[in-house]
XYZ file of C-alpha atoms in Angstrom:
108
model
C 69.288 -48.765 437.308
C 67.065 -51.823 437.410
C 64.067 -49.561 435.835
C 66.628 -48.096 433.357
C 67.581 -51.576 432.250
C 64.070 -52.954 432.117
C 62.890 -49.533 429.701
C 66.447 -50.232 427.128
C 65.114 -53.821 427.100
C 61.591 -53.087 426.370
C 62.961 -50.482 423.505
C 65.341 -53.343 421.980
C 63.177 -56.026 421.806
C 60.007 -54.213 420.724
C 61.629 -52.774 417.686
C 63.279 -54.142 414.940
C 66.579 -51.834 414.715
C 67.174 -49.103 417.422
C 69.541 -46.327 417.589
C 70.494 -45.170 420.648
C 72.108 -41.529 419.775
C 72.588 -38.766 420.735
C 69.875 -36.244 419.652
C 67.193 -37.357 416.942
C 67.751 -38.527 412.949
C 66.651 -34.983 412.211
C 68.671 -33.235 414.490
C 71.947 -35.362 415.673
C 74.163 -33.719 418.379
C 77.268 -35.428 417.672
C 79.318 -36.589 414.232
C 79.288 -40.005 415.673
C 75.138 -40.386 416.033
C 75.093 -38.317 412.792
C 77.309 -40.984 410.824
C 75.135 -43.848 412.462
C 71.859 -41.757 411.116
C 73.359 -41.584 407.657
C 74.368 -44.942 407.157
C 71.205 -46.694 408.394
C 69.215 -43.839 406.345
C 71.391 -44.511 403.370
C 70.567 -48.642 403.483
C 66.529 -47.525 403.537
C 65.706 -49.422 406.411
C 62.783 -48.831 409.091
C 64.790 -47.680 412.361
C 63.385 -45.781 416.047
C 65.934 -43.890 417.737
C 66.467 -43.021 421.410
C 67.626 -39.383 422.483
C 70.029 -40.418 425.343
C 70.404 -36.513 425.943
C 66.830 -36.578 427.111
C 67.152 -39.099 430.035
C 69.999 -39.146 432.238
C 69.037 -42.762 433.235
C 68.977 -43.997 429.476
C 72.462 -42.576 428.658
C 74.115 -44.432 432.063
C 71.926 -47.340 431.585
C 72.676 -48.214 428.131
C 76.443 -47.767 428.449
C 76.010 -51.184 431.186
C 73.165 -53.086 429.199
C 75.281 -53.162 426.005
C 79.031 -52.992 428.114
C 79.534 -50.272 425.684
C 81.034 -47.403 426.958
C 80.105 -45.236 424.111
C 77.126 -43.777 422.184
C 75.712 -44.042 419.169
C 74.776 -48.214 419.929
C 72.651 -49.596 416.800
C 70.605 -53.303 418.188
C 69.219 -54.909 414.864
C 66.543 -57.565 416.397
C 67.593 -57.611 419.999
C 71.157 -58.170 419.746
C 73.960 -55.225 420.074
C 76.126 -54.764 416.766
C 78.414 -51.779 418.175
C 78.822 -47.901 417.606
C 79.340 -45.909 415.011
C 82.604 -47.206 414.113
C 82.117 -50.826 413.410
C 78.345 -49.640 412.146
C 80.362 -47.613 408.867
C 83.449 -51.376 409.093
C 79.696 -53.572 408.330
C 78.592 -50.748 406.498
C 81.419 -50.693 403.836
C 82.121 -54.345 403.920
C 78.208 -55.103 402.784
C 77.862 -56.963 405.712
C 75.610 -54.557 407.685
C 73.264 -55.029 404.635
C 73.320 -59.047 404.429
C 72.572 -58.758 408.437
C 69.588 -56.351 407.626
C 68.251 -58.259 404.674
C 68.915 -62.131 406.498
C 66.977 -60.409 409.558
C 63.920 -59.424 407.228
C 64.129 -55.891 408.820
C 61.387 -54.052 406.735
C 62.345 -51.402 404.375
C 61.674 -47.533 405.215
């Protein structure tokens, strides 16, 4: 797992906002990863995801790295914000968007 967790670190701290999910933005594979798609599409914001249905290792890893059990997990600058469900909370609040804009994230 020690591989696994040094690849998801890599990923989160080389990118500005991840997505782990399940399948890609253009092709989701669950209503949870295609919620966290639409929302971070929706804000216009420059995101990578990571297919966890791809790499066995990924998928168990990521559930210990973050102590999330579940997938989609969004990381905005290194640091885990939470699935799906808090993603749309933040979302509809406007804080997901204050985070994104005090963060500088770059625009899509």
């Amino acid at each position: 797992m020690a591989d696994a967790n040094s690849r998801i670190d890599e990923i989160v701290n080389q990118n500005d906002v991840v997505l782990f999910m399940k399948g890609t933005a253009l092709f989701p594979q669950c209503g949870f990863s295609s919620r966290a798609v639409a929302i971070l599409d929706h804000l216009g914001v420059q995101y990578e995801t990571v297919d966890v249905l791809q790499d066995p290792e990924i998928r168990q890893g990521i559930k210990a790295y973050s102590d999330w059990p579940t997938i989609p997990q969004l990381y905005v600058k290194g640091e885990f914000l939470g699935g799906s469900d808090i993603m749309m909370e933040m979302f509809e609040a406007g804080e997901l968007q204050q985070l994104l804009d005090e963060k500088q994230v770059a625009k899509a």
